[in-house]
Tab-separated table of C-alpha atoms in Angstrom:
chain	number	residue	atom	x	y	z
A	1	UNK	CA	125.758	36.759	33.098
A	2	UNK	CA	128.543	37.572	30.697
A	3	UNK	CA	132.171	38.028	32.096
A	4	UNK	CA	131.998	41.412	31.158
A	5	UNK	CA	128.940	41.942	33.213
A	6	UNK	CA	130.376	39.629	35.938
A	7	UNK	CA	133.523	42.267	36.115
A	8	UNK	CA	131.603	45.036	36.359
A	9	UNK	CA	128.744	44.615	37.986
A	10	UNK	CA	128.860	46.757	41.106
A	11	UNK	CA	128.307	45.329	44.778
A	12	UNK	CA	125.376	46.783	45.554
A	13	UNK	CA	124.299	46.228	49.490
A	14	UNK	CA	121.267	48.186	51.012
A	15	UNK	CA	120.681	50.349	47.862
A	16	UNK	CA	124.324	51.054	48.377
A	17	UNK	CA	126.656	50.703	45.239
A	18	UNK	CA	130.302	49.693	46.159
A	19	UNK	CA	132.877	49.470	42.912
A	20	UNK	CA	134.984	46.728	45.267
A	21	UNK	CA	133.593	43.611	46.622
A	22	UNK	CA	136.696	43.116	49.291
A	23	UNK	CA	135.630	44.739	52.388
A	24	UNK	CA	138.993	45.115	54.585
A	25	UNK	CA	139.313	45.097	58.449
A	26	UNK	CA	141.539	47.954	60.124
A	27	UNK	CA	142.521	45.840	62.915
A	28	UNK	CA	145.701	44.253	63.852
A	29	UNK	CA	148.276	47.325	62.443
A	30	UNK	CA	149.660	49.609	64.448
A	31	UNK	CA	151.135	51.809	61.926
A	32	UNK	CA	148.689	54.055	60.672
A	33	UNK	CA	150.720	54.821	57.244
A	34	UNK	CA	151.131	51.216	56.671
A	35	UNK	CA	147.282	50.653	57.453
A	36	UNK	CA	146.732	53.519	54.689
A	37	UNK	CA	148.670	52.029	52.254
A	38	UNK	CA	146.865	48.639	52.608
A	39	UNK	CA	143.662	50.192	52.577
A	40	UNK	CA	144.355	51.909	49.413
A	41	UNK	CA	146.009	48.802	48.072
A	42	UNK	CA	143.298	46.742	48.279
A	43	UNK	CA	140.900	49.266	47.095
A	44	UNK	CA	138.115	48.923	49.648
A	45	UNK	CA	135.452	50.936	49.738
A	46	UNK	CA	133.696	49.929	52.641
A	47	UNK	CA	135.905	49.549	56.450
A	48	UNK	CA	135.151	47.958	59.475
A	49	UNK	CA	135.909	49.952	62.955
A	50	UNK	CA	135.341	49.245	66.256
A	51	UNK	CA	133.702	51.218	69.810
A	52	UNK	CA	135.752	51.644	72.531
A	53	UNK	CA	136.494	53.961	75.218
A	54	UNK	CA	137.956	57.281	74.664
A	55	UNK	CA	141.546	57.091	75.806
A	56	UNK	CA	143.259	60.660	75.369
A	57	UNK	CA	146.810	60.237	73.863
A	58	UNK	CA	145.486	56.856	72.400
A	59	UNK	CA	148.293	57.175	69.096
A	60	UNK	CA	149.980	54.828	66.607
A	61	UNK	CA	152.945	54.510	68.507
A	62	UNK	CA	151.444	53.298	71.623
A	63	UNK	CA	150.328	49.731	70.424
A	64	UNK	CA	146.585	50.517	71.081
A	65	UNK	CA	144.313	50.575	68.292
A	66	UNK	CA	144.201	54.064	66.274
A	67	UNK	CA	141.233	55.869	67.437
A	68	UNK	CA	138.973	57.384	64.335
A	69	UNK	CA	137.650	60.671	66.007
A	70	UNK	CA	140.218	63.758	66.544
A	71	UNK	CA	141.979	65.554	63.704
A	72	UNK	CA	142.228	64.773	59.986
A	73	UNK	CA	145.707	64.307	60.143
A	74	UNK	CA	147.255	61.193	62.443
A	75	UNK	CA	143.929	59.574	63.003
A	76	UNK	CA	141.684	56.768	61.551
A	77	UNK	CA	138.979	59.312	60.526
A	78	UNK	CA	141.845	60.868	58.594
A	79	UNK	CA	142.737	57.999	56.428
A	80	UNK	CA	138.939	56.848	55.905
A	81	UNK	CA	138.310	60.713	54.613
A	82	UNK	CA	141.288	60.883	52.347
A	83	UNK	CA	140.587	57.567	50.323
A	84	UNK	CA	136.866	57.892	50.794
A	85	UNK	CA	136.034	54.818	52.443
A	86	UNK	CA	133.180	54.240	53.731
A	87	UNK	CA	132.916	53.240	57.572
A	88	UNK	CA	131.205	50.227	59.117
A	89	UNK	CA	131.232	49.890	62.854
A	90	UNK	CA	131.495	46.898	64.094
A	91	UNK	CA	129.947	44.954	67.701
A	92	UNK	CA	133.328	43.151	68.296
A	93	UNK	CA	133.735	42.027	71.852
A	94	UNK	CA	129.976	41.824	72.678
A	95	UNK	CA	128.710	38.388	74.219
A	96	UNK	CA	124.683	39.431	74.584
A	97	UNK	CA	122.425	41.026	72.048
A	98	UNK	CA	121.849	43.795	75.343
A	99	UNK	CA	125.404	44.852	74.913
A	100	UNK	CA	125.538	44.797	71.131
A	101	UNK	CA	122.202	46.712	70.984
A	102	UNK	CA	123.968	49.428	73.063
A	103	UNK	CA	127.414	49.444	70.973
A	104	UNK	CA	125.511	49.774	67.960
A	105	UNK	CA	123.439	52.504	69.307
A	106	UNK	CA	127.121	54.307	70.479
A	107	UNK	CA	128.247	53.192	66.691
A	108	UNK	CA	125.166	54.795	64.963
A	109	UNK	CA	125.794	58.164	67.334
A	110	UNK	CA	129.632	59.113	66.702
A	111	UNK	CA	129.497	57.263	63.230
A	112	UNK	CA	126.693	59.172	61.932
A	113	UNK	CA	125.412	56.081	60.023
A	114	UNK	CA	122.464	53.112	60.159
A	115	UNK	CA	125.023	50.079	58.974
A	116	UNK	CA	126.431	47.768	61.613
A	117	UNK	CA	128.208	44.707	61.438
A	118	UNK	CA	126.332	42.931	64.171
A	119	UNK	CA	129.056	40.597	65.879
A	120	UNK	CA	127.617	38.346	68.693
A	121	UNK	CA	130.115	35.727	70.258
A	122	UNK	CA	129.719	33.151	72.554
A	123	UNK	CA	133.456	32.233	73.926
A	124	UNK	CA	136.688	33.980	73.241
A	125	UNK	CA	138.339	31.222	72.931
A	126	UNK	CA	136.756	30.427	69.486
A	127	UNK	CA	134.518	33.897	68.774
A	128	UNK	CA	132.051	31.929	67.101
A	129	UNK	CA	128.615	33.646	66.797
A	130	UNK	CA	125.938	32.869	69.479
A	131	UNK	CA	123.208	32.098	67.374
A	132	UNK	CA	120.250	32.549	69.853
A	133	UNK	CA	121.829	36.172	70.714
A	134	UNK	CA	122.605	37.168	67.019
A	135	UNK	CA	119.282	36.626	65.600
A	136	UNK	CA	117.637	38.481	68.668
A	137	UNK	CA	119.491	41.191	68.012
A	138	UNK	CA	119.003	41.869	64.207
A	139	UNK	CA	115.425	41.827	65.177
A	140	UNK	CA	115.810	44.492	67.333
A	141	UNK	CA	118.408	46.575	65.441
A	142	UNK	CA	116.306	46.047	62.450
A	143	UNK	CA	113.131	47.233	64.429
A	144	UNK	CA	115.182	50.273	65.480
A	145	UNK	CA	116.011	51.208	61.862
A	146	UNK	CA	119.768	50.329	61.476
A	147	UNK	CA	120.914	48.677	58.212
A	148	UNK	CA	122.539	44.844	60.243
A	149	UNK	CA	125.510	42.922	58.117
A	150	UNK	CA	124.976	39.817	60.624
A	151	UNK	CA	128.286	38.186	61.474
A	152	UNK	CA	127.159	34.333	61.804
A	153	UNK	CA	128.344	30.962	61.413
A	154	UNK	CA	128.473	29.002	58.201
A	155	UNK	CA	124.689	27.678	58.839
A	156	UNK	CA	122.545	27.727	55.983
A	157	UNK	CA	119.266	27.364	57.960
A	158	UNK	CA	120.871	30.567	60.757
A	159	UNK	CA	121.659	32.307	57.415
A	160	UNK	CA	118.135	32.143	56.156
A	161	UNK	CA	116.730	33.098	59.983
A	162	UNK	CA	119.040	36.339	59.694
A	163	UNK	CA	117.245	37.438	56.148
A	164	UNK	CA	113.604	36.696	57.705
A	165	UNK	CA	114.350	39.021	60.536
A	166	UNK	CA	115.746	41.862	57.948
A	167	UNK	CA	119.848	41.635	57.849
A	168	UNK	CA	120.447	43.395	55.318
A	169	UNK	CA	123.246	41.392	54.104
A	170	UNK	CA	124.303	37.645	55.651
A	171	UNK	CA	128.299	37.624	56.544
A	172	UNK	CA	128.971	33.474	57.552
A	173	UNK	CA	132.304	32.901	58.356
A	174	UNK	CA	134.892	30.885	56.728
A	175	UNK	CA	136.849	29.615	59.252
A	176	UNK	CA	137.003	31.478	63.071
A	177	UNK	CA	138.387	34.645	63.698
A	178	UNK	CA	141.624	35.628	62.883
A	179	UNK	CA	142.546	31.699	62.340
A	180	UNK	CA	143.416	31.785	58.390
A	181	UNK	CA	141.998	28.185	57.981
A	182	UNK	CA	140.454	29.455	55.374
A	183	UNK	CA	136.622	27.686	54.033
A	184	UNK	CA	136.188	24.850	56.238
A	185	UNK	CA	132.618	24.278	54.738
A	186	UNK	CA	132.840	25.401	51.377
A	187	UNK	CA	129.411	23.200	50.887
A	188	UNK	CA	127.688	25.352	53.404
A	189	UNK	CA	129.019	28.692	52.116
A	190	UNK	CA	127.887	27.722	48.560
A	191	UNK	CA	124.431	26.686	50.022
A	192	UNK	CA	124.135	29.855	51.866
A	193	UNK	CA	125.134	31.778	48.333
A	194	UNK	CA	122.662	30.098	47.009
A	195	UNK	CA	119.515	30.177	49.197
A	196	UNK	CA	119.935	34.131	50.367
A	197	UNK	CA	118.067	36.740	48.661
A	198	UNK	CA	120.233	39.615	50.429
A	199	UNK	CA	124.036	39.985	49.621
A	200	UNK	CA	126.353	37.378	51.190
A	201	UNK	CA	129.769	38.468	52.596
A	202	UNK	CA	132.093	35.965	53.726
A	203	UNK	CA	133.853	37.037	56.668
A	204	UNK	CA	136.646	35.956	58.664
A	205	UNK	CA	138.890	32.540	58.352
A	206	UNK	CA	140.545	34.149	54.763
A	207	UNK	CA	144.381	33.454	54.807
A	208	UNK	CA	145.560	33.540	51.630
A	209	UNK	CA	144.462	34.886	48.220
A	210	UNK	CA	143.551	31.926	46.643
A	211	UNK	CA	140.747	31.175	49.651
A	212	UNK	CA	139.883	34.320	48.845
A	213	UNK	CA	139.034	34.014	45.421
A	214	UNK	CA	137.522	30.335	46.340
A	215	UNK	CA	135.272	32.613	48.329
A	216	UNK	CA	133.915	34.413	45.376
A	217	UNK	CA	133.695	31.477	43.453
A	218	UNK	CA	131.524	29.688	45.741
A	219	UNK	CA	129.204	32.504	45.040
A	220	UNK	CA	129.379	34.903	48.067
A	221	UNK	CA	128.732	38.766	46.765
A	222	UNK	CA	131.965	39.965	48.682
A	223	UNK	CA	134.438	39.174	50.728
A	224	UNK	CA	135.523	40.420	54.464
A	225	UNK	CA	139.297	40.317	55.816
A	226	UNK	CA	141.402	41.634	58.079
A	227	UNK	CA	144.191	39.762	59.246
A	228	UNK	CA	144.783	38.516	56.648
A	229	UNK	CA	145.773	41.068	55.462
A	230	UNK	CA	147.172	43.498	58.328
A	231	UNK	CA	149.253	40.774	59.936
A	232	UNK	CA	150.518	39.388	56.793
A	233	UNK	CA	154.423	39.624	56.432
A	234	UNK	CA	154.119	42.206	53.718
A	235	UNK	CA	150.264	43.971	54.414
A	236	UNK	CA	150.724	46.141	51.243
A	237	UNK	CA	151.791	43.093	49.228
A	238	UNK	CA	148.801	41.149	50.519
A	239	UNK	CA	146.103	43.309	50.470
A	240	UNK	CA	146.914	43.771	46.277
A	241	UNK	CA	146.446	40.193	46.153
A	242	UNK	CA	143.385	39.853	47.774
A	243	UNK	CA	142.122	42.765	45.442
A	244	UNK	CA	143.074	40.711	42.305
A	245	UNK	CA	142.245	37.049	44.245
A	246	UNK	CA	138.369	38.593	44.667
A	247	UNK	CA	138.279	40.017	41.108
A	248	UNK	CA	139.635	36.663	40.036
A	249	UNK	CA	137.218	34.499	42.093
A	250	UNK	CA	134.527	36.706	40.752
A	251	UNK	CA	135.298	36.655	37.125
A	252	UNK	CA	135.668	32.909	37.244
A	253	UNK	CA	132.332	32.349	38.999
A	254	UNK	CA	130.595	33.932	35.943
A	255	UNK	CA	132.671	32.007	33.402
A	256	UNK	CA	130.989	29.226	34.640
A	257	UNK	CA	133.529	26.597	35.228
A	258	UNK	CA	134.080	23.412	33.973
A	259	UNK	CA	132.137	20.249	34.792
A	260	UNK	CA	135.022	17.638	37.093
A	261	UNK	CA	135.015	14.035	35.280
A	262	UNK	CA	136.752	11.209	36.567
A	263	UNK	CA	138.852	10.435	33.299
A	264	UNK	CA	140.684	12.744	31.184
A	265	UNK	CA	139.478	14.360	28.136
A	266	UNK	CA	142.294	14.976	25.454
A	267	UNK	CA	141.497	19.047	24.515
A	268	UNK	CA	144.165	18.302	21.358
A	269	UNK	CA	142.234	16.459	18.007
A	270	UNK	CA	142.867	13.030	17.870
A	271	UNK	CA	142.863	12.931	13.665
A	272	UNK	CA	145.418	14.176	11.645
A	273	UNK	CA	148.268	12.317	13.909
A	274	UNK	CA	151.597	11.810	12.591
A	275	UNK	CA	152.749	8.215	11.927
A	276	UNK	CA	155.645	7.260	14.417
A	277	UNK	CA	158.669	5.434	12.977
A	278	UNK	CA	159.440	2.269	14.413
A	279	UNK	CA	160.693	2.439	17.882
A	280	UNK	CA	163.728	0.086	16.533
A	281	UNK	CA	164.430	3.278	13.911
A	282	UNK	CA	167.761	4.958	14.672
A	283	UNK	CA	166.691	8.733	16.217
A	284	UNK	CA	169.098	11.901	15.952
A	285	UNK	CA	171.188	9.856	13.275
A	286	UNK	CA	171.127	11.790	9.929
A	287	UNK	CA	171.666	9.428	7.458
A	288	UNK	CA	168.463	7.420	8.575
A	289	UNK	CA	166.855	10.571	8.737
A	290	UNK	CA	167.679	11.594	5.528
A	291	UNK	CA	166.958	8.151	4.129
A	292	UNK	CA	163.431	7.954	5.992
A	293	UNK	CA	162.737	11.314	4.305
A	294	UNK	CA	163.510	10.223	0.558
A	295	UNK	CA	161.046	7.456	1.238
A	296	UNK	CA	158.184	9.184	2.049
A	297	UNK	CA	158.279	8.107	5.680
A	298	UNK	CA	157.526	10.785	8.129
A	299	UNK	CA	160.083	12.690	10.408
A	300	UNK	CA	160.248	10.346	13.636
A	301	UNK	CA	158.081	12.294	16.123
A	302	UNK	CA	159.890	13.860	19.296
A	303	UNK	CA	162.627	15.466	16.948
A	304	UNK	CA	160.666	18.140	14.482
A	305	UNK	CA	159.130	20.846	16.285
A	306	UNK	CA	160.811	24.098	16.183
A	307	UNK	CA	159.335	27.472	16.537
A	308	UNK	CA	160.573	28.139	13.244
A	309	UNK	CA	158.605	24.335	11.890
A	310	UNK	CA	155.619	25.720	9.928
A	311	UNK	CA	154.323	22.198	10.781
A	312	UNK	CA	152.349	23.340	14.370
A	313	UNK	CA	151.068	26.308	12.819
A	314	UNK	CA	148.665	24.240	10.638
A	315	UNK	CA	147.477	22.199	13.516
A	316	UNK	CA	146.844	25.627	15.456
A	317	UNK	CA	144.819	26.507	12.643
A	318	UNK	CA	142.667	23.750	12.770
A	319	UNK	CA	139.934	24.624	14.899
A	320	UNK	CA	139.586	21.931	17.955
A	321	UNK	CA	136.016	20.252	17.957
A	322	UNK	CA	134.237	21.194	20.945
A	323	UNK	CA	135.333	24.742	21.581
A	324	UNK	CA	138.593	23.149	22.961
A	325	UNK	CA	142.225	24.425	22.686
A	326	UNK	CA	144.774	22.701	21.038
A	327	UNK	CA	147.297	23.121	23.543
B	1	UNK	CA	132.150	47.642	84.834
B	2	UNK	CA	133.642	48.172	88.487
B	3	UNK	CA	135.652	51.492	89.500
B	4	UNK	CA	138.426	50.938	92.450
B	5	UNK	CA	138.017	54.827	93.993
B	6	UNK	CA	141.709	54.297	95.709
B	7	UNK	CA	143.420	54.170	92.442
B	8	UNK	CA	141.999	56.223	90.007
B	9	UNK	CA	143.008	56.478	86.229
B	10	UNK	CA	145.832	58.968	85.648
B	11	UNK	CA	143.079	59.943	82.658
B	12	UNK	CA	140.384	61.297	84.467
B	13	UNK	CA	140.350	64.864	85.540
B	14	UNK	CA	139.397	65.368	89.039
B	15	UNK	CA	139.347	68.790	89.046
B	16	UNK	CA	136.323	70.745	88.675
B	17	UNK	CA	135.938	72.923	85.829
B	18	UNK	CA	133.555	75.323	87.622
B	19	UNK	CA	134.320	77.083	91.267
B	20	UNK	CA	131.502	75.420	92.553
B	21	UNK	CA	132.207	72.694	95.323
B	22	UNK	CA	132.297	69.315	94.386
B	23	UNK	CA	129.058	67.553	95.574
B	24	UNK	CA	129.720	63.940	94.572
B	25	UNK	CA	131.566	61.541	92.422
B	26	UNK	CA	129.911	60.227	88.929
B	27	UNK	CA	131.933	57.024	86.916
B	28	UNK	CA	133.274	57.993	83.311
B	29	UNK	CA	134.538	55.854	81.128
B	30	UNK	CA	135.573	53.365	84.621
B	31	UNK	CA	136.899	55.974	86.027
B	32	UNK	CA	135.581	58.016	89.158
B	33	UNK	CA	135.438	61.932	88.638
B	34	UNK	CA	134.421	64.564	91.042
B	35	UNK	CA	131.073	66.220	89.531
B	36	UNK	CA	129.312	69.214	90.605
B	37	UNK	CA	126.344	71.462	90.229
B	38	UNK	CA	126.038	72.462	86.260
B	39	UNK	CA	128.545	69.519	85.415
B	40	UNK	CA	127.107	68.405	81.797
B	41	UNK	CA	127.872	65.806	79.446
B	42	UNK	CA	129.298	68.724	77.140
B	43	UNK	CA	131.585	69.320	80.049
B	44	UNK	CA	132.615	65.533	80.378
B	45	UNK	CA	133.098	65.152	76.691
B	46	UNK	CA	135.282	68.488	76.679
B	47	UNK	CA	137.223	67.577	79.490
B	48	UNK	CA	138.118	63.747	78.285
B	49	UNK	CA	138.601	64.671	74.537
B	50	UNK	CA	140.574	68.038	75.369
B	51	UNK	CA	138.340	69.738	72.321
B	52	UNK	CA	136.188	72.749	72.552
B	53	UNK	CA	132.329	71.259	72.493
B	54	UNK	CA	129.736	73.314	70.907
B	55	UNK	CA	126.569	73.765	72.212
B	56	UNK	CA	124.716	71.200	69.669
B	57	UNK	CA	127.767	68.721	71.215
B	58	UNK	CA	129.796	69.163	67.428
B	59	UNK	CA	133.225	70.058	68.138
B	60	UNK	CA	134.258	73.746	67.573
B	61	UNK	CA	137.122	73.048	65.333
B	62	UNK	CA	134.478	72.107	62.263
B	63	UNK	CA	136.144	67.843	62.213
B	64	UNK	CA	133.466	65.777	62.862
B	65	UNK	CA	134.139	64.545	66.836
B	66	UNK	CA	133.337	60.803	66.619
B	67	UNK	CA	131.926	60.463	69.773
B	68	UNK	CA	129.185	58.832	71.465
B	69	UNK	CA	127.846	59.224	74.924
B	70	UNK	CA	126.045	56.450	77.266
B	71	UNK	CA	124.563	57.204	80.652
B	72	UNK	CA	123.846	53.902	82.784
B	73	UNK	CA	123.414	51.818	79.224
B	74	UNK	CA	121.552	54.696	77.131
B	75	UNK	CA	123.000	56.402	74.682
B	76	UNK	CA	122.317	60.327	74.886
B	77	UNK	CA	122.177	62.060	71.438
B	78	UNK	CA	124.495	64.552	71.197
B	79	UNK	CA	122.370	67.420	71.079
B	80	UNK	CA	121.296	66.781	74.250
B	81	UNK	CA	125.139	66.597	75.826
B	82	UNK	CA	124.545	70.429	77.140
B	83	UNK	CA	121.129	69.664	78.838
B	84	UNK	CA	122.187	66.838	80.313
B	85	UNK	CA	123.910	66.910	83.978
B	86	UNK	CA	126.198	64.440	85.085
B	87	UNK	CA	124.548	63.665	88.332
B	88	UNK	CA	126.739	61.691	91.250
B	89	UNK	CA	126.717	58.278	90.791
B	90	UNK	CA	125.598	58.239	87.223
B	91	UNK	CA	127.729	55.793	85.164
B	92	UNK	CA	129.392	57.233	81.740
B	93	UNK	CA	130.433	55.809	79.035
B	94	UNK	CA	132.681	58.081	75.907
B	95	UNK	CA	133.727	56.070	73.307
B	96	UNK	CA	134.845	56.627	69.680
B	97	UNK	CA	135.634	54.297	67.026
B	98	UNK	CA	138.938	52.160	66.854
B	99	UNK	CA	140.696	49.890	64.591
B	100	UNK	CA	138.932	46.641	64.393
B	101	UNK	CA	137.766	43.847	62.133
């Protein structure tokens, strides 16, 4: 795949096309205009929300998390509308595939839409995915038509399991929720990239833009984040780099990066090298400069190159063997 | 989810929409509310949300109403809000979506 095709290429998960591969989190911001301009920022196209009780009055201001449904303006729903983002409601807080069944039913109802993002977790002292319960219940969710993004862990064989039963796309994490250790297995996140057939998110773990752009370059199709993001110092500052950090990662994946090697390999010709003076040659002394000159001799190294020295230009000219640069 | 009757949430509405005597007490959203005879989902959905509920259980203002509606553990579609009373000791659950990751 060319870079150009690499940069363009649209995310496309369950026949859906997405321009952005950095799906972005609302949680963890209590200022709704702040929480638009991130979302904007990082030019998401695709949200995560959660279910929870109705609580009337439930506003900004009041700490709680914004609630989506009510009016356009001063509510979640609001900002989603206005930027055209598309909303993915999540199973956050459920500990059995019974409960998560039921949220995602609740999700599908005031939602109006098939996609989930099927969170199981077994402790919430870690909110690592319970295996047993998350594959259970994208069998059943599948069964009952929705469209599953399966929050697991970073287990290549689980990952594989959760395609067989019909996720529709595999999200493993990088590191546990809300943590920002960023890729503690970037082996096992590459394997999964490798091995799945449906789209691979990473989600959760991301702390900083350059894990985020490791992300993509291990192969995964997207990227997930939240906090990183929302309780970042400066969200609006953050969420830009995470746009360009998952472009970045992207783009480099299909440049197809350079082999490691142990020793170094010089990317400047060897031939063609100037002759050094003796080392017992008086430098910066003009006279001996001059003299060397009349000889023949060659300028003592270290002392020539100016930007206005035609000199370089010639060796830029010369094309590097290999493809390499000469600088 | 348990309900303590003696201190009930300042957020449900314990007042009967209809003249009809109360005949019973149903649990919404964890909190216990005095139901009576016609009492619907609509009406519970109306009454928590403070928005006008259309028959088809839309809201009258034309915004979409982002709300979903579980009786003991089953979701009820919205269309059926209006057919469906809210008979004592039935547990209900409103929710709408939040911010979250």
């Amino acid at each position: 795949m060319s870079a150009q095709n690499t940069r363009t290429t649209p995310f496309t998960v369950a026949g859906v096309e997405l321009s952005s591969r950095l799906i972005m989190g609302t949680g963890g911001l209590t200022d709704l205009a702040m929480l638009e301009r991130a979302l904007t920022a990082s030019g998401t196209e695709l949200t995560t929300v959660a279910l929870r009780r109705f609580a009337p009055g439930r506003a900004a201001s009041s700490g709680d998390a914004v609630a989506y449904s009510g009016r356009p303006q001063g509510s979640l729903y609001g900002i989603l509308r206005r930027n055209d983002i598309r909303v993915l409601p999540n199973t956050a807080g459920c500990y059995t595939a019974r409960d998560a069944l039921l949220t995602a039913e609740l999700g599908r109802e005031a939602l109006e839409t098939d996609w989930v993002k099927l969170e199981v977790i077994a402790d919430e002292d870690t909110l690592l995915p319970d295996g047993v319960e998350l594959l259970d219940a994208t069998e059943k969710l599948v069964r009952r038509g929705f469209t599953v993004f399966a929050y697991t862990s970073d287990d290549p064989v689980l990952a594989l399991r959760l395609e067989d039963a019909g996720a529709s796309a595999v999200m493993p994490l990088g590191a546990p929720i809300g943590t920002g250790l960023g890729i503690l297995n970037p082996h096992n996140i590459e394997l999964i990239a490798s091995r799945a057939s449906v789209p691979v998110v990473l989600d959760a773990g991301i702390g900083t833009a350059s894990e985020a752009a490791l992300a993509m370059e291990l192969g995964c199709d997207a990227l997930l984040l939240a906090s990183a993001v929302t309780r970042a110092q400066d969200p609006v500052a953050m969420a830009q780099a995470m746009k360009h950090a998952v472009q970045a990662g992207r783009l480099a994946r299909g440049a197809g990066r350079i082999a490691r090697r142990t020793h170094a390999l010089a990317s400047s010709p060897m031939a063609g090298r100037i002759d050094p003076a003796d080392d017992d040659a008086p430098r910066g002394d003009w006279p001996a400069r001059s003299a060397a000159k009349a000889a023949g001799d060659p300028v003592p190294s270290g002392e020539r190159v100016t930007s206005s020295d035609p000199a370089p230009r010639d060796v830029l000219d010369d094309p590097a063997p290999g493809g390499g640069t000469t600088r | 989810m348990t309900t303590d009757p003696s201190h009930p949430s300042p957020s449900a509405v314990t007042t009967p929409t209809a003249p009809s005597a109360a005949r019973g007490t149903a649990t919404v959203n964890g909190s216990s509310v005095a139901v009576h005879e016609g009492f619907t989902l609509t009406d519970a959905v109306a009454r928590l949300t403070g928005r006008e509920i259309t028959p088809a259980g839309t809201a009258a203002d034309g915004h979409p109403l982002g709300i979903a509606v579980a009786v003991d553990d089953t979701v009820v579609p919205r269309s059926l809000w209006a057919s469906t009373p809210v008979a004592p000791g039935r547990s209900v659950e409103i929710v709408t979506a939040v911010q979250g990751g």
